[in-house]
């Protein structure tokens, strides 16, 4: 360990900073969550290749959503992952390296819209039901199924909003939760002069 | 047919066509999927196919007998041997190697070779039979999920679903294997697709929107590289196998000589730069030369060409080349800044970058740097005991003297491999073939077979030397009979120390001499008898004064393999050495032995 304390050469400092690693010996690098969109050949085995790459290389995979795009031969993946600067850059490059990937975009740090859909069954009756419906109103949720004991609610929004809603429902007794995972899309750039109309 | 007449019949390679022109007369015709497949191979100019038949591909073999395609099929005796042979073919010729096997065990037996080709960027295409499409997923006889099994060890893989798709998929497979960073591609061929009929069509164009070969080599990058090179006091070129894959060796040699910059190579870079040039420092890394590793640790600029900063090169990454800025020329973007941050990267073809750089950059006077390196050279040259015992290094030096550096040397894995890297002194690209990344014992013999057949198919007259330890030789010894059947005059060297030598070395250095399961004295066969039983010539040397005689006798055999068993001392170790996970500063040599390791 005392050898680690040897002062780093300027070149070693450059390398550490570029990799987002702390200069102090023993300190762990910062871990960041990233949202990555991938346009993928909509063909057999393409999705599994992406997922397999994450597991084969030991990368973290928080969520994956996939769906076909306006072009039926292309699907869009939205991947949520975590890692240091160095790991995220490896993930992007390994994604690009796959033959089936057409485009890889790291949305993190750009201006993008993200949404997640959640269907939640809450066990409630009587007065409690009014409370639940009120919170649902505040979150602009929709009631999708009702029985005397159960309210099924649908909520759409950024993941943080969905998290908050699920947390608020916990005291009422959650029966089931189904979450879609995130989808995200970069916003179109705003015209500089505020637009012609 | 005797093996000699087989050799004569194959000696004259005919001019051959590739692409559409090669299959023009078949286009538009109706034929079986199996014949479509054979025609597609003709279009790719696959000259040798290493294969083994079985139920799922029996129709391909049937059509092979009927239509007699223009490639040579070599029946290997184990599918793993087939994949290594295809690797040897590819590495010796620079062309794509081809393997054809059946489903299930045929496919799984290729896995080691595919993984090997993936790690070492070797262009091979492996065609595996598969059960009929309707049976897939039913646990049918000889069914394996080949796509699933090979997914993480291939550049790409395909399942063919219709006979008409075969030409396109075969064309894409060869294109993927050959271009960019080369690598293995698997094509899974269900039996019903091979049996059903379709119209043969052929399109030269490749339409793969997700795949392109990068070329990041703009003016700005070049100008920056020039500034970095011209500012460097202690520059060093670090060259890997990518330089050979890119056919960049001439450009590299020219640039190195123009700049007067010393060159060290990785294991796979051996041969990219002539080792008899005064600028050559030999190999770096775990068993590299003392002076190459010292040069790395003191360099202020490292220009890495087609190399991936493997852990066998860098040892402890944090301490590697602590003063050097890095220029990284590399076709695979995922290798850039993966292990060592690149201050400047060219994600492009190495040859193009080196050629673009050459006229822009002026040589610097780096006499002091050369003097310093010379000091390290003098301080700790490669050496071994000269006490009359038969040592592998001596044998290699005699082999080097006999072959004059004009041979293709195919090594196995372990001590024999490292000594061959240190002592054979490579001067030409594609003259050194080895399993580096995966470290596959049993690689050498089948790879040498493939190299020999590949060179023959391309009309190149070169001796192929296969260097083995006694352990690795046994892992694919069955291919000896195949080499004999095809009259390939391999010079097969077995450095027999009756031990798994490299493991033994670690056991002696790091595990207090507990030689756990590495002593082969009582289990090794009589190699001379084994070789003769496989229809090969065989000779044995037990003393140093017998070495030249054995080599002469082996070189006199030209119609079949000649096996040379050298009974070498078992205690010999490969030095210098950077222990695994240590820094390149901490080499064990005859003079530098950090007390922590000995």
Coordinates of C-alpha atoms in Angstrom, one line a residue, chain A residues 3-4 6 8-12 14-16 18-19 21 40-42 44-45 48-50 52-53 56-57 71 73-74 86 89-90 93-94 96-102, chain B residues 118 147-148 151-152 155-159 161 176 181 208-211 300 316-326 332-341 343 586:
Chain A
X3 CA 4.0 2.0 -2.8
X4 CA 0.6 3.3 -3.9
X6 CA 4.3 7.3 -4.6
X8 CA 1.9 9.9 -9.8
X9 CA 3.7 11.0 -12.9
X10 CA 1.9 13.8 -15.0
X11 CA 1.0 11.1 -17.5
X12 CA -0.5 8.9 -14.9
X14 CA -3.8 12.5 -17.2
X15 CA -4.9 8.8 -17.5
X16 CA -6.7 8.8 -14.2
X18 CA -9.5 10.8 -18.5
X19 CA -10.9 7.6 -17.0
X21 CA -10.9 7.8 -11.6
X40 CA -31.1 -2.2 -33.8
X41 CA -31.8 -4.5 -36.7
X42 CA -35.2 -5.9 -36.0
X44 CA -33.9 -12.7 -34.7
X45 CA -31.2 -12.7 -32.1
X48 CA -30.2 -11.2 -27.2
X49 CA -26.8 -10.2 -28.6
X50 CA -27.0 -6.8 -26.9
X52 CA -25.6 -11.1 -23.8
X53 CA -22.8 -8.6 -24.4
X56 CA -20.5 -11.5 -21.0
X57 CA -18.5 -8.3 -20.2
X71 CA -39.4 1.4 -39.9
X73 CA -36.9 -3.5 -39.9
X74 CA -35.5 -1.4 -37.1
X86 CA -14.4 4.4 -18.4
X89 CA -17.3 4.5 -22.7
X90 CA -16.6 0.8 -23.1
X93 CA -18.0 1.1 -27.9
X94 CA -19.0 -2.5 -27.4
X96 CA -21.3 -0.1 -31.6
X97 CA -19.1 -3.1 -32.3
X98 CA -22.1 -5.4 -32.6
X99 CA -23.0 -5.9 -36.2
X100 CA -26.7 -5.5 -35.6
X101 CA -26.5 -2.1 -34.0
X102 CA -27.3 0.7 -36.5
Chain B
X118 CA -12.0 -14.3 -31.6
X147 CA -26.0 -19.5 -32.1
X148 CA -26.4 -19.3 -28.3
X151 CA -22.7 -15.7 -29.5
X152 CA -20.0 -14.2 -27.2
X155 CA -17.8 -11.4 -34.4
X156 CA -21.3 -12.3 -35.7
X157 CA -23.4 -15.5 -36.3
X158 CA -26.2 -16.5 -38.5
X159 CA -29.0 -19.1 -38.7
X161 CA -33.7 -20.1 -42.9
X176 CA -17.3 -9.7 -41.7
X181 CA -10.9 -6.2 -37.0
X208 CA -25.2 -4.1 -43.7
X209 CA -26.2 -0.7 -42.3
X210 CA -24.9 -1.6 -38.9
X211 CA -21.4 -2.5 -40.0
X300 CA 7.9 9.5 -23.1
X316 CA -0.1 -4.0 -13.7
X317 CA -1.8 -1.4 -15.8
X318 CA -1.5 1.5 -13.3
X319 CA 2.3 1.3 -13.4
X320 CA 2.8 0.6 -17.1
X321 CA 4.7 3.2 -19.1
X322 CA 4.3 5.9 -16.5
X323 CA 5.9 8.7 -18.5
X324 CA 4.6 7.9 -22.0
X325 CA 1.9 9.8 -23.9
X326 CA 0.1 7.3 -26.1
X332 CA -11.3 -1.7 -33.2
X333 CA -12.6 1.3 -31.3
X334 CA -13.4 -0.8 -28.2
X335 CA -9.7 -1.4 -27.8
X336 CA -8.9 2.3 -27.6
X337 CA -8.5 3.5 -24.1
X338 CA -9.8 0.2 -22.8
X339 CA -6.7 -0.7 -20.7
X340 CA -4.5 2.3 -21.2
X341 CA -5.8 5.8 -22.0
X343 CA -3.9 10.6 -25.6
X586 CA 9.5 -6.0 -11.4

